[in-house]
Amino acid sequence: MVTSNNGTSLNVLVLHGPNLNLLGKREPEIYGVLTLVEIDRLLTKKAEELKVCIKIQQSNHEGELVTAIHEALGQQQGILNNAGAYTHTSVAIRDALAGVALPTVEVHLSNIYRREEFRHHSWIAPIALGQISGFGANSYLLGLEALVSHLRNYDLLSLQ
Ligand code: CA2
């Protein structure tokens, strides 16, 4: 677990699902060359720029991810979530996110719609604010920006 606290009051939970701890070691053509530790460093730097506090958790266990989501209630104001393969299978993670009703942005390193058909369905997307998929580690950084903009009530379109 990594926590970066820069003294601001906006708190975001970053959740990484199963097998993401293997990043950088296998399948770099799909998931990129960065390790999860390197992605977490980039996220921590982005959080500092955005002046938000992030708590980062990775688990290979569905129940632990559900518990982490429950524990976010009252602690974090939003969730940046890459549920990994559980995206395509887990009603329990979707129910947990719907239950705590915290604004959630779903992210994926790979473009799940250019891959096998079983990855095209997400149980989480319908209850998420939105989804960013296919930009490698940048999906997380773009997702964090989008979530923070939403939480701060910036409507990018209304700025035009
Ligand atoms: O593209 C994504 O971020 C995914 O959430 C990654 C998941 C995959 O099941 C989803 O369909 C899309 C896989 C997590 C990483 O798995 C690895 C397996 C072997 C080596 C490196 C990573």
Coordinates of N, CA and C and ligand atoms in Angstrom, one line a residue:
M1 N 0.8 -1.2 0.0 CA 0.0 0.0 0.0 C 0.9 1.2 0.0
V2 N 0.5 2.2 -0.8 CA 1.3 3.5 -0.9 C 0.3 4.6 -0.6
T3 N 0.6 5.5 0.3 CA -0.2 6.6 0.6 C 0.6 7.9 0.4
S4 N 0.0 8.8 -0.4 CA 0.7 10.1 -0.5 C -0.2 11.2 0.0
N5 N 0.3 11.9 1.1 CA -0.6 12.9 1.7 C 0.1 14.2 1.6
N6 N -0.5 15.1 0.8 CA 0.1 16.4 0.6 C -0.7 17.5 1.3
G7 N -1.5 17.1 2.3 CA -2.1 18.1 3.1 C -3.4 18.6 2.6
T8 N -3.9 18.1 1.5 CA -5.2 18.5 0.9 C -6.3 17.6 1.3
S9 N -7.5 18.1 1.1 CA -8.6 17.3 1.7 C -9.3 16.4 0.7
L10 N -8.9 16.4 -0.6 CA -9.5 15.5 -1.5 C -8.7 14.2 -1.5
N11 N -9.5 13.1 -1.3 CA -8.8 11.8 -1.1 C -9.4 10.8 -2.2
V12 N -8.5 10.1 -2.8 CA -8.9 9.2 -3.9 C -8.3 7.8 -3.6
L13 N -9.1 6.8 -3.8 CA -8.6 5.4 -3.7 C -8.2 4.9 -5.1
V14 N -7.0 4.4 -5.2 CA -6.6 3.8 -6.5 C -6.5 2.3 -6.3
L15 N -7.3 1.6 -7.0 CA -7.4 0.1 -6.8 C -6.9 -0.6 -8.1
H16 N -5.9 -1.5 -7.9 CA -5.4 -2.4 -8.9 C -5.8 -3.8 -8.6
G17 N -6.4 -4.4 -9.6 CA -6.9 -5.8 -9.4 C -5.8 -6.9 -9.7
P18 N -6.3 -8.1 -10.0 CA -5.4 -9.2 -10.0 C -4.4 -9.2 -11.2
N19 N -3.3 -9.7 -10.9 CA -2.2 -9.9 -11.9 C -1.5 -8.6 -12.3
L20 N -2.0 -7.4 -11.9 CA -1.3 -6.2 -12.2 C 0.0 -6.1 -11.5
N21 N 0.2 -6.8 -10.5 CA 1.6 -6.9 -9.9 C 2.6 -7.5 -10.8
L22 N 2.2 -8.2 -11.9 CA 3.1 -8.8 -12.8 C 3.6 -7.9 -13.9
L23 N 3.0 -6.7 -13.9 CA 3.3 -5.7 -15.0 C 4.8 -5.5 -15.2
G24 N 5.2 -5.3 -16.4 CA 6.6 -5.0 -16.7 C 7.5 -6.3 -16.8
K25 N 6.9 -7.4 -16.4 CA 7.7 -8.7 -16.4 C 7.2 -9.6 -17.5
R26 N 6.0 -9.5 -18.0 CA 5.5 -10.3 -19.1 C 4.5 -9.5 -19.9
E27 N 4.3 -10.0 -21.1 CA 3.4 -9.4 -22.1 C 3.5 -7.8 -22.2
P28 N 4.8 -7.3 -22.4 CA 4.9 -5.9 -22.5 C 4.3 -5.3 -23.8
E29 N 4.1 -6.2 -24.8 CA 3.4 -5.7 -26.0 C 2.0 -5.4 -25.8
I30 N 1.4 -5.9 -24.8 CA 0.0 -5.6 -24.5 C -0.1 -4.6 -23.4
Y31 N 0.7 -4.7 -22.3 CA 0.5 -3.9 -21.1 C 1.6 -2.9 -20.9
G32 N 2.6 -2.9 -21.8 CA 3.7 -1.9 -21.6 C 4.8 -2.4 -20.8
V33 N 5.9 -1.6 -20.7 CA 7.1 -2.0 -20.0 C 7.2 -1.6 -18.5
L34 N 6.3 -0.7 -18.1 CA 6.4 -0.2 -16.8 C 5.9 -1.2 -15.8
T35 N 6.6 -1.3 -14.6 CA 6.1 -2.1 -13.5 C 5.0 -1.4 -12.8
L36 N 4.3 -2.1 -11.9 CA 3.2 -1.4 -11.1 C 3.8 -0.4 -10.2
V37 N 5.0 -0.7 -9.7 CA 5.7 0.3 -8.8 C 6.0 1.6 -9.6
E38 N 6.4 1.5 -10.8 CA 6.6 2.7 -11.6 C 5.3 3.4 -11.9
I39 N 4.3 2.7 -12.2 CA 3.0 3.3 -12.4 C 2.5 4.1 -11.2
D40 N 2.7 3.4 -10.0 CA 2.3 4.0 -8.8 C 3.1 5.3 -8.5
R41 N 4.4 5.3 -8.9 CA 5.2 6.5 -8.8 C 4.7 7.7 -9.6
L42 N 4.3 7.3 -10.9 CA 3.7 8.3 -11.8 C 2.4 8.9 -11.2
L43 N 1.6 8.0 -10.7 CA 0.3 8.4 -10.1 C 0.5 9.3 -8.9
T44 N 1.6 9.0 -8.1 CA 1.9 9.8 -6.9 C 2.3 11.2 -7.3
K45 N 3.1 11.3 -8.4 CA 3.6 12.6 -8.9 C 2.4 13.4 -9.4
K46 N 1.5 12.7 -10.2 CA 0.3 13.4 -10.7 C -0.6 13.8 -9.6
A47 N -0.7 13.0 -8.6 CA -1.6 13.4 -7.4 C -1.0 14.7 -6.7
E48 N 0.3 14.7 -6.6 CA 0.9 15.9 -6.0 C 0.6 17.2 -6.9
E49 N 0.7 17.0 -8.2 CA 0.4 18.1 -9.1 C -1.0 18.6 -8.9
L50 N -1.9 17.6 -8.8 CA -3.3 17.9 -8.7 C -3.8 18.3 -7.3
K51 N -2.8 18.1 -6.4 CA -3.0 18.4 -5.0 C -4.2 17.6 -4.4
V52 N -4.1 16.3 -4.6 CA -5.0 15.3 -4.0 C -4.2 14.3 -3.3
C53 N -4.8 13.6 -2.3 CA -4.2 12.6 -1.6 C -4.6 11.2 -2.2
I54 N -3.7 10.4 -2.5 CA -4.1 9.1 -3.1 C -3.7 7.9 -2.1
K55 N -4.5 6.9 -2.1 CA -4.2 5.7 -1.4 C -4.2 4.6 -2.4
I56 N -3.1 3.9 -2.6 CA -3.0 2.9 -3.7 C -3.0 1.5 -3.0
Q57 N -3.9 0.6 -3.6 CA -4.0 -0.8 -3.1 C -4.0 -1.7 -4.3
Q58 N -3.3 -2.8 -4.2 CA -3.4 -3.9 -5.2 C -3.8 -5.2 -4.5
S59 N -4.7 -5.9 -5.1 CA -5.0 -7.3 -4.6 C -5.3 -8.2 -5.7
N60 N -4.9 -9.5 -5.5 CA -5.3 -10.6 -6.4 C -6.6 -11.3 -6.0
H61 N -7.2 -10.7 -4.9 CA -8.4 -11.4 -4.3 C -9.6 -10.6 -4.4
E62 N -10.7 -11.1 -5.0 CA -11.9 -10.4 -5.2 C -12.4 -9.8 -3.9
G63 N -12.5 -10.6 -2.8 CA -13.0 -10.2 -1.5 C -12.2 -9.0 -0.9
E64 N -10.9 -9.1 -1.1 CA -10.1 -8.0 -0.6 C -10.4 -6.7 -1.3
L65 N -10.7 -6.8 -2.6 CA -11.0 -5.6 -3.4 C -12.4 -5.0 -2.9
V66 N -13.3 -6.0 -2.7 CA -14.6 -5.5 -2.2 C -14.5 -4.8 -0.8
T67 N -13.6 -5.4 0.0 CA -13.4 -4.8 1.4 C -12.8 -3.4 1.2
A68 N -11.8 -3.3 0.3 CA -11.1 -2.0 0.1 C -12.1 -0.9 -0.3
I69 N -13.1 -1.4 -1.2 CA -14.1 -0.4 -1.7 C -15.0 0.0 -0.5
H70 N -15.4 -1.0 0.4 CA -16.2 -0.7 1.5 C -15.5 0.3 2.4
E71 N -14.2 0.1 2.6 CA -13.4 0.9 3.6 C -13.2 2.3 3.0
A72 N -13.4 2.5 1.7 CA -13.2 3.8 1.2 C -14.3 4.8 1.6
L73 N -15.5 4.2 2.0 CA -16.6 5.1 2.4 C -16.2 5.9 3.6
G74 N -16.4 7.2 3.5 CA -16.0 8.1 4.6 C -14.6 8.5 4.7
Q75 N -13.7 7.8 3.9 CA -12.3 8.0 3.8 C -11.9 8.7 2.5
Q76 N -12.4 8.2 1.4 CA -12.1 8.7 0.1 C -13.3 9.3 -0.6
Q77 N -13.1 10.2 -1.5 CA -14.2 10.8 -2.2 C -14.5 10.2 -3.6
G78 N -13.5 9.5 -4.1 CA -13.6 8.9 -5.4 C -12.7 7.7 -5.5
I79 N -13.0 6.9 -6.6 CA -12.2 5.6 -6.8 C -11.7 5.6 -8.2
L80 N -10.4 5.3 -8.4 CA -9.8 5.1 -9.7 C -9.6 3.6 -9.7
N81 N -10.2 2.9 -10.7 CA -10.3 1.4 -10.5 C -9.9 0.7 -11.8
N82 N -8.8 -0.1 -11.7 CA -8.5 -1.1 -12.7 C -8.7 -2.5 -12.1
A83 N -9.9 -3.0 -12.3 CA -10.2 -4.3 -11.7 C -9.6 -5.5 -12.4
G84 N -8.8 -5.2 -13.4 CA -8.2 -6.3 -14.2 C -9.2 -7.3 -14.7
A85 N -9.0 -8.6 -14.7 CA -9.9 -9.5 -15.2 C -11.2 -9.5 -14.5
Y86 N -11.3 -9.1 -13.2 CA -12.6 -9.0 -12.5 C -13.5 -8.0 -13.1
T87 N -13.0 -7.1 -14.0 CA -13.9 -6.2 -14.7 C -14.9 -7.0 -15.5
H88 N -14.5 -8.2 -16.0 CA -15.4 -8.9 -16.9 C -16.2 -10.0 -16.2
T89 N -15.9 -10.2 -14.9 CA -16.6 -11.3 -14.2 C -17.3 -10.9 -12.9
S90 N -16.9 -9.8 -12.3 CA -17.3 -9.6 -10.9 C -18.5 -8.7 -10.7
V91 N -19.6 -9.4 -10.4 CA -20.8 -8.7 -9.9 C -20.6 -8.1 -8.5
A92 N -19.7 -8.9 -7.7 CA -19.5 -8.4 -6.4 C -18.8 -7.1 -6.3
I93 N -17.8 -6.9 -7.2 CA -17.1 -5.6 -7.2 C -18.0 -4.5 -7.7
R94 N -18.8 -4.8 -8.7 CA -19.8 -3.8 -9.2 C -20.7 -3.4 -8.1
D95 N -21.3 -4.5 -7.3 CA -22.2 -4.2 -6.3 C -21.6 -3.3 -5.2
A96 N -20.3 -3.6 -4.9 CA -19.6 -2.9 -3.8 C -19.5 -1.4 -4.3
L97 N -19.1 -1.2 -5.5 CA -19.0 0.2 -6.0 C -20.3 0.9 -6.0
A98 N -21.3 0.2 -6.4 CA -22.7 0.8 -6.4 C -23.1 1.0 -5.0
G99 N -22.8 0.1 -4.1 CA -23.2 0.2 -2.7 C -22.6 1.5 -2.0
V100 N -21.3 1.7 -2.2 CA -20.7 2.9 -1.6 C -21.0 4.2 -2.3
A101 N -21.4 4.0 -3.6 CA -21.8 5.1 -4.4 C -20.8 6.2 -4.5
L102 N -19.5 5.8 -4.5 CA -18.5 6.8 -4.7 C -18.2 7.0 -6.2
P103 N -18.0 8.2 -6.7 CA -17.7 8.4 -8.1 C -16.4 7.6 -8.5
T104 N -16.6 6.8 -9.5 CA -15.6 5.8 -9.9 C -15.2 6.0 -11.4
V105 N -13.9 6.0 -11.7 CA -13.4 6.0 -13.1 C -12.8 4.7 -13.3
E106 N -13.2 4.0 -14.3 CA -12.6 2.7 -14.7 C -11.5 2.9 -15.7
V107 N -10.4 2.3 -15.4 CA -9.2 2.4 -16.4 C -8.7 1.1 -16.8
H108 N -8.1 1.0 -18.0 CA -7.4 -0.2 -18.5 C -6.2 0.3 -19.2
L109 N -5.2 -0.5 -19.1 CA -3.9 -0.2 -19.8 C -4.2 -0.5 -21.3
S110 N -4.7 -1.7 -21.6 CA -5.0 -2.1 -23.0 C -6.4 -1.6 -23.4
N111 N -6.6 -1.5 -24.7 CA -7.9 -1.2 -25.2 C -8.7 -2.5 -25.2
I112 N -9.6 -2.7 -24.2 CA -10.2 -4.0 -24.1 C -11.1 -4.3 -25.3
Y113 N -11.5 -3.3 -26.0 CA -12.4 -3.5 -27.2 C -11.7 -4.0 -28.4
R114 N -10.4 -3.9 -28.4 CA -9.6 -4.4 -29.5 C -9.1 -5.8 -29.2
R115 N -9.5 -6.4 -28.1 CA -9.0 -7.7 -27.7 C -10.1 -8.8 -27.8
E116 N -9.9 -9.9 -27.1 CA -10.8 -11.0 -27.2 C -12.2 -10.5 -26.8
E117 N -13.2 -11.1 -27.3 CA -14.6 -10.7 -27.1 C -15.0 -10.7 -25.6
F118 N -14.4 -11.7 -24.9 CA -14.8 -11.8 -23.4 C -14.3 -10.6 -22.6
R119 N -13.4 -9.8 -23.2 CA -13.0 -8.6 -22.5 C -13.8 -7.4 -22.9
H120 N -14.7 -7.5 -23.8 CA -15.5 -6.4 -24.3 C -16.6 -6.0 -23.3
H121 N -17.0 -6.9 -22.4 CA -18.0 -6.5 -21.4 C -17.4 -6.2 -20.1
S122 N -17.8 -5.0 -19.6 CA -17.4 -4.6 -18.2 C -18.7 -4.6 -17.3
W123 N -18.6 -5.2 -16.2 CA -19.7 -5.1 -15.2 C -19.6 -3.8 -14.5
I124 N -18.5 -3.1 -14.6 CA -18.3 -1.9 -13.8 C -18.7 -0.6 -14.6
A125 N -18.5 -0.7 -15.9 CA -18.7 0.5 -16.8 C -20.1 1.2 -16.5
P126 N -21.2 0.4 -16.4 CA -22.5 1.0 -16.3 C -22.7 1.8 -15.0
I127 N -21.8 1.5 -14.0 CA -22.0 2.3 -12.7 C -20.8 3.2 -12.5
A128 N -20.0 3.3 -13.5 CA -18.8 4.2 -13.4 C -19.2 5.6 -14.0
L129 N -18.4 6.6 -13.6 CA -18.5 7.9 -14.3 C -18.2 7.8 -15.8
G130 N -17.1 7.0 -16.0 CA -16.6 6.8 -17.4 C -15.5 5.8 -17.4
Q131 N -14.9 5.5 -18.6 CA -13.9 4.5 -18.7 C -12.8 5.0 -19.6
I132 N -11.6 4.8 -19.3 CA -10.4 5.1 -20.1 C -9.6 3.9 -20.4
S133 N -9.5 3.5 -21.6 CA -9.0 2.2 -22.0 C -8.0 2.3 -23.2
G134 N -6.8 1.8 -23.0 CA -6.0 1.7 -24.2 C -4.8 2.6 -24.3
F135 N -4.5 3.4 -23.2 CA -3.4 4.3 -23.3 C -2.3 4.0 -22.4
G136 N -2.2 2.7 -22.1 CA -1.1 2.2 -21.2 C -1.2 2.9 -19.9
A137 N 0.0 3.2 -19.3 CA 0.0 3.8 -17.9 C -0.7 5.1 -17.9
N138 N -0.7 5.8 -19.1 CA -1.4 7.1 -19.2 C -2.9 7.0 -18.9
S139 N -3.5 5.8 -19.1 CA -4.9 5.6 -18.8 C -5.1 6.0 -17.3
Y140 N -4.2 5.6 -16.5 CA -4.4 5.9 -15.0 C -4.3 7.4 -14.8
L141 N -3.3 8.0 -15.5 CA -3.1 9.5 -15.2 C -4.2 10.3 -15.7
L142 N -4.7 9.9 -16.9 CA -5.9 10.6 -17.5 C -7.1 10.3 -16.6
G143 N -7.2 9.1 -16.1 CA -8.3 8.7 -15.3 C -8.3 9.5 -14.0
L144 N -7.2 9.7 -13.4 CA -7.1 10.5 -12.2 C -7.5 12.0 -12.4
E145 N -7.0 12.5 -13.6 CA -7.3 13.9 -13.9 C -8.8 14.0 -14.1
A146 N -9.4 13.1 -14.8 CA -10.9 13.1 -15.0 C -11.7 13.0 -13.7
L147 N -11.2 12.1 -12.8 CA -11.9 11.9 -11.6 C -11.8 13.2 -10.7
V148 N -10.6 13.8 -10.6 CA -10.4 15.0 -9.8 C -11.2 16.1 -10.4
S149 N -11.2 16.3 -11.7 CA -12.0 17.3 -12.4 C -13.5 17.2 -12.0
H150 N -14.0 15.9 -12.0 CA -15.4 15.7 -11.6 C -15.6 16.1 -10.2
L151 N -14.7 15.6 -9.3 CA -14.9 15.8 -7.9 C -14.8 17.3 -7.5
R152 N -14.0 18.0 -8.3 CA -13.9 19.5 -8.1 C -15.0 20.3 -8.8
N153 N -15.8 19.5 -9.5 CA -16.9 20.1 -10.2 C -16.5 21.0 -11.4
Y154 N -15.4 20.7 -12.0 CA -15.0 21.4 -13.2 C -15.8 20.7 -14.3
D155 N -16.5 21.4 -15.1 CA -17.1 20.8 -16.3 C -16.3 21.4 -17.5
L156 N -15.5 20.5 -18.0 CA -14.6 21.0 -19.1 C -15.4 21.6 -20.2
L157 N -16.5 21.1 -20.5 CA -17.3 21.6 -21.7 C -17.8 23.0 -21.4
S158 N -18.1 23.3 -20.1 CA -18.7 24.6 -19.8 C -17.6 25.7 -19.8
L159 N -16.4 25.3 -19.9 CA -15.3 26.3 -20.0 C -15.2 26.9 -21.4
Q160 N -15.8 26.2 -22.4 CA -15.7 26.7 -23.7 C -16.5 28.0 -24.0
Ligands
CA2_1 O1 -5.8 -3.6 -19.8 C1 -6.0 -3.7 -18.6 O2 -5.7 -2.9 -17.8 C2 -6.7 -5.0 -18.0 O3 -7.5 -4.6 -16.9 C3 -5.6 -5.9 -17.6 C4 -6.0 -7.3 -17.1 C5 -6.9 -7.9 -18.1 O4 -7.5 -9.1 -17.6 C6 -8.1 -7.0 -18.5 O5 -8.9 -7.6 -19.5 C7 -7.6 -5.7 -19.1 C8 -4.8 -8.1 -16.8 C9 -3.9 -7.6 -15.7 C10 -2.4 -7.8 -16.0 O6 -2.1 -9.1 -16.3 C11 -0.8 -9.4 -16.6 C12 -0.6 -10.8 -16.9 C13 0.7 -11.2 -17.2 C14 1.7 -10.3 -17.3 C15 1.5 -8.9 -17.0 C16 0.2 -8.5 -16.7

